[in-house]
Short mmCIF file of C-alpha atoms in Angstrom, two decimals:
data_model
loop_
_atom_site.label_atom_id
_atom_site.label_comp_id
_atom_site.label_asym_id
_atom_site.label_seq_id
_atom_site.Cartn_x
_atom_site.Cartn_y
_atom_site.Cartn_z
CA MET A 1 17.49 1.09 -1.59
CA SER A 2 16.73 3.10 1.85
CA ARG A 3 17.46 6.20 3.63
CA ARG A 4 15.99 7.80 7.05
CA VAL A 5 16.45 11.35 6.62
CA LYS A 6 15.55 14.24 8.97
CA ARG A 7 13.03 16.44 6.63
CA PRO A 8 9.93 17.34 6.74
CA LEU A 9 7.08 16.10 4.21
CA ALA A 10 5.16 18.20 1.98
CA LYS A 11 1.93 19.70 3.72
CA SER A 12 -1.02 17.20 3.66
CA HIS A 13 -4.55 17.64 3.29
CA ALA A 14 -7.51 16.78 5.08
CA PRO A 15 -10.27 14.96 3.16
CA GLY A 16 -12.41 17.83 3.49
CA ASP A 17 -9.84 19.68 0.97
CA ARG A 18 -10.12 17.36 -1.89
CA PRO A 19 -11.43 18.20 -5.66
CA LYS A 20 -15.10 17.86 -5.44
CA GLY A 21 -17.09 16.25 -8.61
CA ASP A 22 -16.76 12.74 -10.62
CA ARG A 23 -14.51 13.16 -14.03
CA LEU A 24 -15.81 9.96 -15.64
CA LYS A 25 -14.11 10.57 -19.21
CA GLY A 26 -9.93 10.49 -18.82
CA ALA A 27 -8.05 12.81 -17.04
CA ARG A 28 -6.83 16.48 -17.12
CA PRO A 29 -3.33 17.46 -17.15
CA PHE A 30 -1.02 19.02 -14.14
CA ARG A 31 1.04 21.87 -14.55
CA GLY A 32 4.46 21.10 -15.69
CA ALA A 33 6.65 21.36 -18.75
CA GLN A 34 7.13 18.17 -20.81
CA SER A 35 10.47 19.19 -21.89
CA ASP A 36 11.80 20.36 -18.72
CA ARG A 37 12.33 19.03 -15.55
CA PRO A 38 9.81 20.09 -13.20
CA ALA A 39 10.71 21.26 -9.32
CA PRO A 40 9.86 18.87 -6.74
CA HIS A 41 6.77 18.88 -4.69
CA ARG A 42 8.48 19.14 -1.36
CA GLN A 43 9.78 22.49 -0.15
CA GLY A 44 13.56 22.52 0.51
CA ALA A 45 14.33 19.31 -1.28
CA LYS A 46 16.46 19.38 -3.97
CA SER A 47 15.94 17.69 -7.05
CA GLN A 48 17.42 14.57 -8.24
CA ARG A 49 17.28 11.42 -9.93
CA PHE A 50 14.58 8.99 -8.81
CA ALA A 51 16.10 5.95 -9.21
CA GLU A 52 19.51 7.35 -8.67
CA PRO A 53 21.65 4.83 -6.03
CA ARG A 54 21.75 6.06 -2.38
CA ARG A 55 24.95 5.56 -1.00
CA ASP A 56 24.33 7.07 2.23
CA LYS A 57 23.51 3.94 5.16
CA PRO A 58 19.66 4.27 6.79
CA SER A 59 20.12 5.68 9.96
CA HIS A 60 18.76 3.50 13.15
CA ALA A 61 15.71 4.52 15.23
CA PRO A 62 17.03 5.79 18.59
CA ALA A 63 16.18 3.29 21.27
CA GLU A 64 12.34 2.98 22.24
CA PRO A 65 11.49 5.52 25.48
CA GLU A 66 10.61 4.03 28.42
CA ALA A 67 7.46 6.02 28.04
CA ALA A 68 6.36 4.15 25.02
CA LYS A 69 7.11 0.65 26.64
CA ALA A 70 3.42 0.47 28.62
CA GLU A 71 2.24 -3.41 28.57
CA PRO A 72 -0.75 -3.87 26.35
CA PRO A 73 -3.76 -4.50 27.74
CA PRO A 74 -5.08 -7.75 28.89
CA LEU A 75 -7.22 -9.72 26.49
CA PRO A 76 -10.90 -10.16 27.13
CA THR A 77 -12.01 -13.55 28.85
CA LYS A 78 -15.74 -12.53 28.63
CA VAL A 79 -17.85 -10.43 26.46
CA GLN A 80 -17.01 -6.90 26.59
CA THR A 81 -18.31 -4.28 25.06
CA VAL A 82 -16.30 -0.76 23.81
CA VAL A 83 -16.44 2.40 22.22
CA VAL A 84 -14.70 3.42 18.92
CA THR A 85 -12.53 6.58 19.92
CA PRO A 86 -11.70 9.43 17.48
CA ASP A 87 -8.96 8.32 17.08
CA GLU A 88 -10.28 5.35 15.84
CA ASN A 89 -12.32 6.54 13.83
CA ASN A 90 -12.57 5.35 9.90
CA MET A 91 -10.56 2.48 11.31
CA ARG A 92 -11.05 -1.58 9.46
CA VAL A 93 -12.54 -3.58 12.09
CA ASP A 94 -9.55 -6.05 11.79
CA ARG A 95 -7.12 -3.12 11.96
CA PHE A 96 -9.27 -1.86 15.36
CA LEU A 97 -8.77 -5.78 16.51
CA GLU A 98 -5.21 -5.07 15.92
CA ALA A 99 -4.51 -2.21 17.41
CA ARG A 100 -6.33 -3.17 20.63
CA PHE A 101 -4.89 -6.36 21.24
CA PRO A 102 -1.79 -6.89 19.54
CA GLY A 103 -0.63 -10.17 18.74
CA LEU A 104 -3.56 -11.40 17.83
CA SER A 105 -3.54 -13.57 14.67
CA PHE A 106 -5.03 -12.52 10.94
CA SER A 107 -6.87 -16.18 11.52
CA HIS A 108 -8.29 -15.39 14.98
CA ILE A 109 -9.31 -12.07 13.95
CA GLN A 110 -11.02 -13.48 10.85
CA ARG A 111 -12.69 -16.15 12.65
CA ILE A 112 -14.45 -14.04 15.26
CA VAL A 113 -15.75 -11.36 12.84
CA ARG A 114 -16.55 -14.65 10.18
CA LYS A 115 -18.63 -16.42 13.33
CA GLY A 116 -20.47 -13.20 14.05
CA GLU A 117 -18.57 -12.88 17.44
CA LEU A 118 -17.80 -9.40 16.98
CA ARG A 119 -20.98 -6.94 17.13
CA VAL A 120 -20.92 -2.94 15.45
CA ASN A 121 -23.93 -1.81 17.49
CA GLY A 122 -25.45 -5.01 17.79
CA LYS A 123 -24.98 -5.98 13.97
CA ARG A 124 -22.58 -8.24 11.91
CA ALA A 125 -19.52 -6.63 10.76
CA ASP A 126 -17.31 -7.79 8.05
CA SER A 127 -13.54 -7.36 8.56
CA LYS A 128 -13.04 -4.44 5.97
CA ASP A 129 -15.96 -2.33 7.42
CA ARG A 130 -14.86 0.57 8.51
CA LEU A 131 -15.94 2.11 12.35
CA GLU A 132 -17.14 5.34 13.46
CA GLU A 133 -16.88 7.48 16.74
CA GLY A 134 -19.19 6.71 19.20
CA GLN A 135 -19.96 2.88 17.78
CA SER A 136 -20.30 0.07 20.32
CA VAL A 137 -18.27 -2.91 19.48
CA ARG A 138 -18.98 -6.16 20.79
CA ILE A 139 -15.98 -8.13 21.29
CA PRO A 140 -16.03 -11.89 22.17
CA PRO A 141 -13.84 -13.04 24.66
CA LEU A 142 -10.01 -13.85 22.91
CA ARG A 143 -6.81 -15.69 23.28
CA LEU A 144 -3.56 -14.96 22.23
CA ASP A 145 -1.38 -17.33 20.08
CA ALA A 146 1.35 -18.81 22.06
CA PRO A 147 4.76 -16.97 21.92
CA ARG A 148 7.19 -18.37 20.34
CA GLY A 149 9.46 -19.93 22.75
CA ALA A 150 13.34 -19.44 23.26
CA GLY A 151 14.36 -21.97 21.63
CA PRO A 152 15.76 -22.93 18.62
CA LEU A 153 13.73 -22.36 15.25
CA SER A 154 11.99 -25.41 13.32
CA GLU A 155 13.81 -25.84 9.64
CA ALA A 156 10.68 -24.44 8.13
CA ALA A 157 10.85 -21.55 10.76
CA THR A 158 14.42 -20.65 9.87
CA LYS A 159 13.68 -20.94 6.30
CA THR A 160 10.98 -18.30 6.39
CA LEU A 161 12.94 -15.86 8.50
CA GLN A 162 15.80 -16.08 5.88
CA ALA A 163 13.15 -15.24 3.03
CA LEU A 164 11.82 -12.23 5.07
CA LYS A 165 15.66 -11.16 5.79
CA GLU A 166 16.19 -11.27 2.03
CA MET A 167 13.40 -9.02 1.20
CA THR A 168 14.17 -6.78 3.66
CA ILE A 169 15.33 -3.11 2.34
CA TYR A 170 15.00 -1.25 5.66
CA GLU A 171 14.60 -2.04 9.27
CA ASP A 172 15.23 -0.84 12.55
CA ALA A 173 13.64 -0.96 16.01
CA ASP A 174 10.08 0.00 14.85
CA VAL A 175 9.64 -0.30 11.10
CA LEU A 176 10.22 -2.93 8.70
CA VAL A 177 9.50 -2.24 4.76
CA LEU A 178 9.84 -5.43 2.37
CA ASN A 179 10.50 -5.74 -1.20
CA LYS A 180 7.39 -7.97 -2.18
CA PRO A 181 7.91 -10.06 -4.83
CA ALA A 182 5.32 -10.24 -7.43
CA GLY A 183 2.83 -13.88 -6.81
CA LEU A 184 3.50 -13.24 -3.03
CA ALA A 185 0.32 -12.57 -1.45
CA VAL A 186 -0.04 -10.30 1.56
CA GLN A 187 -2.64 -11.69 3.38
CA GLY A 188 -4.28 -15.22 3.40
CA GLY A 189 -7.42 -16.27 1.44
CA SER A 190 -8.67 -19.04 -0.76
CA GLY A 191 -6.41 -20.69 -2.74
CA ILE A 192 -3.62 -18.87 -0.98
CA THR A 193 -1.13 -21.32 1.01
CA ARG A 194 1.52 -18.58 1.85
CA ASN A 195 1.11 -14.81 2.54
CA VAL A 196 3.32 -12.63 4.43
CA ASP A 197 1.17 -12.21 7.22
CA GLN A 198 1.48 -15.56 8.11
CA MET A 199 5.55 -15.36 7.59
CA LEU A 200 5.69 -12.83 10.16
CA GLU A 201 4.60 -15.43 12.36
CA VAL A 202 8.42 -16.20 12.88
CA MET A 203 8.87 -12.79 14.11
CA ARG A 204 7.11 -12.75 16.93
CA ASP A 205 8.76 -11.34 20.40
CA ALA A 206 8.72 -12.89 23.91
CA LYS A 207 5.66 -10.97 25.03
CA GLY A 208 3.93 -13.03 22.08
CA GLN A 209 3.61 -10.00 19.64
CA LYS A 210 4.06 -10.24 16.16
CA PRO A 211 4.80 -7.38 13.50
CA ARG A 212 1.74 -5.71 11.67
CA LEU A 213 1.03 -5.24 8.08
CA VAL A 214 -0.10 -1.12 8.12
CA HIS A 215 -0.93 -1.22 4.39
CA ARG A 216 -1.51 -3.97 1.81
CA LEU A 217 -0.60 -4.80 -1.83
CA ASP A 218 -2.49 -7.11 -4.83
CA ARG A 219 -0.77 -10.29 -5.29
CA GLU A 220 0.80 -9.37 -8.57
CA THR A 221 1.89 -6.17 -7.34
CA SER A 222 5.93 -5.87 -6.00
CA GLY A 223 7.51 -3.65 -3.94
CA CYS A 224 7.49 -1.73 -0.85
CA LEU A 225 5.19 -3.04 1.46
CA LEU A 226 5.61 -1.38 5.00
CA ILE A 227 5.29 -3.54 8.33
CA ALA A 228 5.16 -2.23 11.92
CA LYS A 229 7.37 -4.10 14.85
CA THR A 230 5.70 -2.58 17.57
CA ARG A 231 2.06 -1.06 18.74
CA PHE A 232 3.67 2.28 18.83
CA ALA A 233 4.85 2.36 15.14
CA ALA A 234 1.54 1.10 14.14
CA THR A 235 -0.26 3.19 15.74
CA ALA A 236 1.63 6.05 14.20
CA LEU A 237 1.88 4.80 10.68
CA THR A 238 -1.67 3.57 10.09
CA GLY A 239 -2.58 7.30 10.89
CA SER A 240 0.25 8.23 8.69
CA PHE A 241 -1.96 6.53 5.74
CA ARG A 242 -5.30 7.75 7.02
CA HIS A 243 -4.33 11.41 7.38
CA ARG A 244 -2.20 10.99 3.91
CA SER A 245 1.31 12.08 4.84
CA ALA A 246 2.46 8.72 3.52
CA ARG A 247 3.69 9.62 0.01
CA LYS A 248 3.52 6.53 -2.72
CA ILE A 249 5.19 6.32 -5.94
CA TYR A 250 4.30 3.13 -8.47
CA TRP A 251 5.75 2.09 -11.63
CA ALA A 252 4.00 0.67 -14.40
CA LEU A 253 4.09 -0.48 -18.52
CA VAL A 254 1.25 0.61 -20.22
CA ALA A 255 -0.61 -0.07 -23.41
CA GLY A 256 -0.15 2.79 -25.41
CA VAL A 257 0.93 6.35 -24.40
CA PRO A 258 -1.54 8.59 -22.56
CA LYS A 259 -2.31 12.12 -23.86
CA PRO A 260 -1.73 13.99 -21.98
CA LYS A 261 1.55 12.67 -21.15
CA GLN A 262 0.69 14.06 -17.15
CA GLY A 263 -2.60 13.88 -15.83
CA ARG A 264 -4.54 13.56 -13.02
CA ILE A 265 -7.70 10.81 -12.81
CA SER A 266 -10.58 11.40 -10.49
CA THR A 267 -13.35 8.88 -10.49
CA TYR A 268 -15.64 7.07 -7.85
CA LEU A 269 -15.49 2.98 -7.66
CA ALA A 270 -17.53 0.38 -6.39
CA LYS A 271 -16.78 -2.92 -5.83
CA GLU A 272 -19.07 -5.62 -8.65
CA GLU A 273 -19.48 -9.17 -7.45
CA SER A 274 -19.81 -11.80 -10.13
CA GLU A 275 -19.62 -15.71 -8.96
CA GLU A 276 -16.18 -16.25 -10.08
CA ASP A 277 -14.42 -12.85 -9.76
CA SER A 278 -14.95 -9.04 -8.02
CA ILE A 279 -13.24 -6.05 -9.79
CA MET A 280 -13.44 -2.41 -8.99
CA ARG A 281 -15.60 -0.40 -11.42
CA ILE A 282 -16.20 3.07 -12.42
CA ALA A 283 -19.56 4.53 -10.55
CA ARG A 284 -21.25 7.67 -9.94
CA HIS A 285 -21.37 10.12 -7.10
CA GLY A 286 -23.69 9.41 -4.52
CA GLU A 287 -24.10 5.45 -5.95
CA GLU A 288 -24.07 2.90 -2.83
CA GLY A 289 -20.62 1.59 -2.12
CA ALA A 290 -18.96 3.98 -4.01
CA SER A 291 -15.97 6.06 -2.67
CA HIS A 292 -13.78 8.80 -4.50
CA ALA A 293 -10.22 7.97 -5.90
CA VAL A 294 -7.63 10.25 -7.32
CA THR A 295 -4.51 9.31 -9.09
CA TYR A 296 -1.49 11.30 -10.36
CA TYR A 297 0.12 10.00 -13.49
CA ALA A 298 3.15 10.94 -15.68
CA VAL A 299 4.76 9.33 -18.77
CA VAL A 300 8.41 9.06 -18.00
CA GLU A 301 8.96 7.50 -21.58
CA THR A 302 7.73 5.65 -24.53
CA SER A 303 8.36 2.51 -26.71
CA ALA A 304 7.51 3.04 -30.15
CA GLN A 305 3.91 4.62 -29.29
CA LYS A 306 3.03 1.45 -28.19
CA LEU A 307 4.55 1.27 -24.75
CA ALA A 308 4.62 3.52 -22.02
CA TRP A 309 6.14 3.60 -18.55
CA VAL A 310 4.42 5.64 -16.05
CA SER A 311 4.72 6.80 -12.86
CA LEU A 312 1.59 6.84 -10.88
CA LYS A 313 0.72 8.63 -7.27
CA PRO A 314 -2.34 7.68 -5.57
CA VAL A 315 -3.84 10.49 -3.62
CA THR A 316 -6.63 8.01 -2.28
CA GLY A 317 -6.18 4.22 -1.13
CA ARG A 318 -8.94 2.37 -3.01
CA THR A 319 -8.64 -1.43 -3.86
CA HIS A 320 -7.23 -1.84 -7.22
CA GLN A 321 -7.33 1.80 -7.83
CA LEU A 322 -4.49 2.09 -10.33
CA ARG A 323 -5.29 -0.69 -12.13
CA ALA A 324 -8.95 0.18 -12.40
CA HIS A 325 -8.24 3.93 -13.51
CA MET A 326 -5.30 3.37 -16.58
CA ALA A 327 -7.89 0.92 -17.83
CA HIS A 328 -10.65 4.21 -17.46
CA ILE A 329 -8.48 6.00 -19.77
CA ASP A 330 -7.84 3.11 -22.08
CA HIS A 331 -4.26 3.03 -21.36
CA ALA A 332 -4.43 -0.72 -19.07
CA ILE A 333 -1.45 -2.36 -17.55
CA ILE A 334 0.46 -4.85 -19.41
CA GLY A 335 -0.35 -8.40 -17.78
CA ASP A 336 -3.18 -7.30 -15.79
CA PRO A 337 -5.68 -10.26 -15.70
CA LYS A 338 -8.52 -8.12 -14.13
CA TYR A 339 -8.45 -4.72 -16.44
CA PHE A 340 -6.64 -5.29 -19.66
CA ASN A 341 -9.20 -5.55 -22.09
CA LYS A 342 -7.97 -4.21 -25.11
CA GLU A 343 -8.97 -6.32 -27.80
CA ASN A 344 -7.00 -7.86 -30.98
CA TRP A 345 -3.59 -6.45 -28.68
CA ASP A 346 -0.36 -8.67 -29.13
CA LEU A 347 1.85 -8.60 -26.19
CA PRO A 348 5.48 -7.62 -27.63
CA GLY A 349 8.05 -10.41 -28.24
CA GLY A 350 9.79 -11.55 -25.05
CA LEU A 351 7.17 -9.43 -22.88
CA GLN A 352 6.14 -11.73 -19.77
CA ASN A 353 2.53 -11.70 -19.70
CA ARG A 354 2.42 -10.80 -15.73
CA LEU A 355 1.44 -7.78 -14.35
CA HIS A 356 3.66 -4.87 -14.83
CA LEU A 357 3.05 -2.75 -11.95
CA LEU A 358 5.86 -1.73 -8.83
CA ALA A 359 5.84 -0.18 -5.88
CA ARG A 360 8.20 1.79 -6.42
CA ARG A 361 8.78 4.54 -3.76
CA LEU A 362 7.21 5.13 -0.03
CA VAL A 363 8.12 8.17 1.98
CA ILE A 364 6.60 8.16 5.31
CA PRO A 365 7.44 10.06 8.64
CA HIS A 366 9.37 7.74 10.85
CA PRO A 367 7.44 7.16 14.51
CA ARG A 368 10.16 8.83 16.24
CA GLY A 369 10.89 11.77 14.10
CA GLY A 370 12.65 12.12 10.77
CA VAL A 371 11.75 10.74 7.24
CA ILE A 372 11.68 7.29 5.93
CA ASP A 373 12.79 6.98 2.10
CA VAL A 374 12.86 3.91 0.43
CA SER A 375 12.76 2.20 -2.97
CA ALA A 376 12.50 -0.99 -4.30
CA PRO A 377 13.87 -2.23 -7.08
CA LEU A 378 12.41 -3.29 -10.70
CA PRO A 379 11.21 -7.02 -10.38
CA PRO A 380 12.46 -9.54 -12.72
CA HIS A 381 10.02 -9.91 -15.14
CA MET A 382 9.72 -5.66 -15.59
CA LEU A 383 13.41 -5.68 -15.62
CA GLN A 384 13.43 -7.76 -18.42
CA SER A 385 11.17 -5.71 -20.38
CA TRP A 386 12.82 -2.61 -19.45
CA ASN A 387 15.55 -4.15 -20.82
CA LEU A 388 13.96 -5.44 -24.03
CA LEU A 389 12.40 -1.88 -24.93
CA GLY A 390 15.55 -0.03 -24.15
CA LEU A 391 13.91 1.85 -21.30
CA GLU A 392 16.75 3.91 -19.09
CA ALA A 393 15.22 2.92 -15.31
CA ASP A 394 17.34 5.99 -14.13
CA ARG A 395 15.79 8.73 -15.66
CA PHE A 396 14.10 11.53 -13.83
CA ASP A 397 10.50 10.76 -12.87
CA PRO A 398 8.16 13.47 -13.65
CA ILE A 399 5.69 12.48 -11.00
CA GLU A 400 7.65 14.24 -8.58
CA ASN A 401 5.85 17.26 -9.77
CA ALA A 402 2.39 15.76 -9.53
CA PRO A 403 0.18 17.40 -6.52
CA GLU A 404 -0.49 16.11 -3.08
CA GLU A 405 -4.46 16.63 -3.07
#
C-alpha cells in the first residue's frame, strides 16, 4: 500500500530538544487512554485504521525541473582534498562519497576506505564514521563503474530487475520504496552473496548513476526500504532522516506483555564486539561510543498474556535499537538470535523461530512536495503467527498517539 498526499508532517524537533538523561530501568508511559482510540499526532489528520487498505493510487511526481538536472561533478583523476560543508555535517563517510560522486559502487567506496586511501584530517577513517563541518577529507583518484549499455539485459540481470519490481510498493521519477523480504541483506558483507545494493546495479541509467540507499534494515527485518533514484532525491531524503522529519513505524511480536502498555524507552547504546559477534548493549551517559536512543512503544493486541503485538516508533535510528530496547525492558522480540535471552521460554507451537520485526510504515516528505506514505504487509512467517494467535492485523494502531521526540 502506498500513496503520496499533499499534507504537512508533524513538526520535527531539533536534536537539542531531545529529553536528556539515561533511563536504564524500563520505560515510562506516554499519555493516552488505553480504552479509547487516541487522537492522531499529526495536526489536521483524520483518525483512521492503520492497516486499512488504501484505494487511492499514488500520484506520480512532476517531471524533474531543468534546474535540477545539473551534471554531476567529474570524478577526481588525482588526489584532492575537500572540506566538509555545513550540509554534510554528521554525514557518514560512505554517504558523503555517494552524495559527492554519484555512480560510485558500494564495493569501490568500501575498498578505498579499507585501504586507507581516504583520510579525514590526515587520519584513516571507517566508512561508518561521521564527518564534522570543516574537516578536511583526502579523496584518492576515483573511477566510475561502466554504465549499463543500451542493449538487452542478461538473463541474470533480467531476473534481478523482475525481483526488484515484485518488491516495489511505490515508485516515481525520484523515489523507490521496496518491501524488503526477511533474509535479504541490504548491503554486502562477510558471507553475503546477494544484497539490495548489488541488485540495484541493474537500474543504472545512461550516465552510470544507480539508485542509492537512503537508510538500512537488518537482514532479517522485512518491510519498507527507501531508495533514491536521483542525486537530488538522495540529498533531500537523507536530510529528512537527519532532521527527523521522517516517521517510521515498526510492528513486532514480543515475549510477554509490556507494562505499561504504552511507553517510552530512553537509554544510551554502545557496540560490544566479540570474536564471534557484535551486539548493542545498554551504556552509561558519557561513555565512549555511547549514543542516546529513544523508542516509543504501544501494545496493539495480546495473546494469552504470553505474547504481545507491539507497535514501535523509533525517534533515533541507532543500530539494532528496537531489538536492544525491547530486550532491555524484558520483552525481547520473538525469533531474535542476538537479543532473545529469556531462559526456559518455549516458542508456542506453529510459530517459526525467525525475527518477528516488520518495518511497517514510512511517512516522509517527498523531495518535490507532498508526502510519501507507504505501508508494507506482514511477511509470510509473521502472517502465519498472526493467524495462529488470532491477532487482527487491521486493528487501530495506538502508536499514532506517540510523540515525535
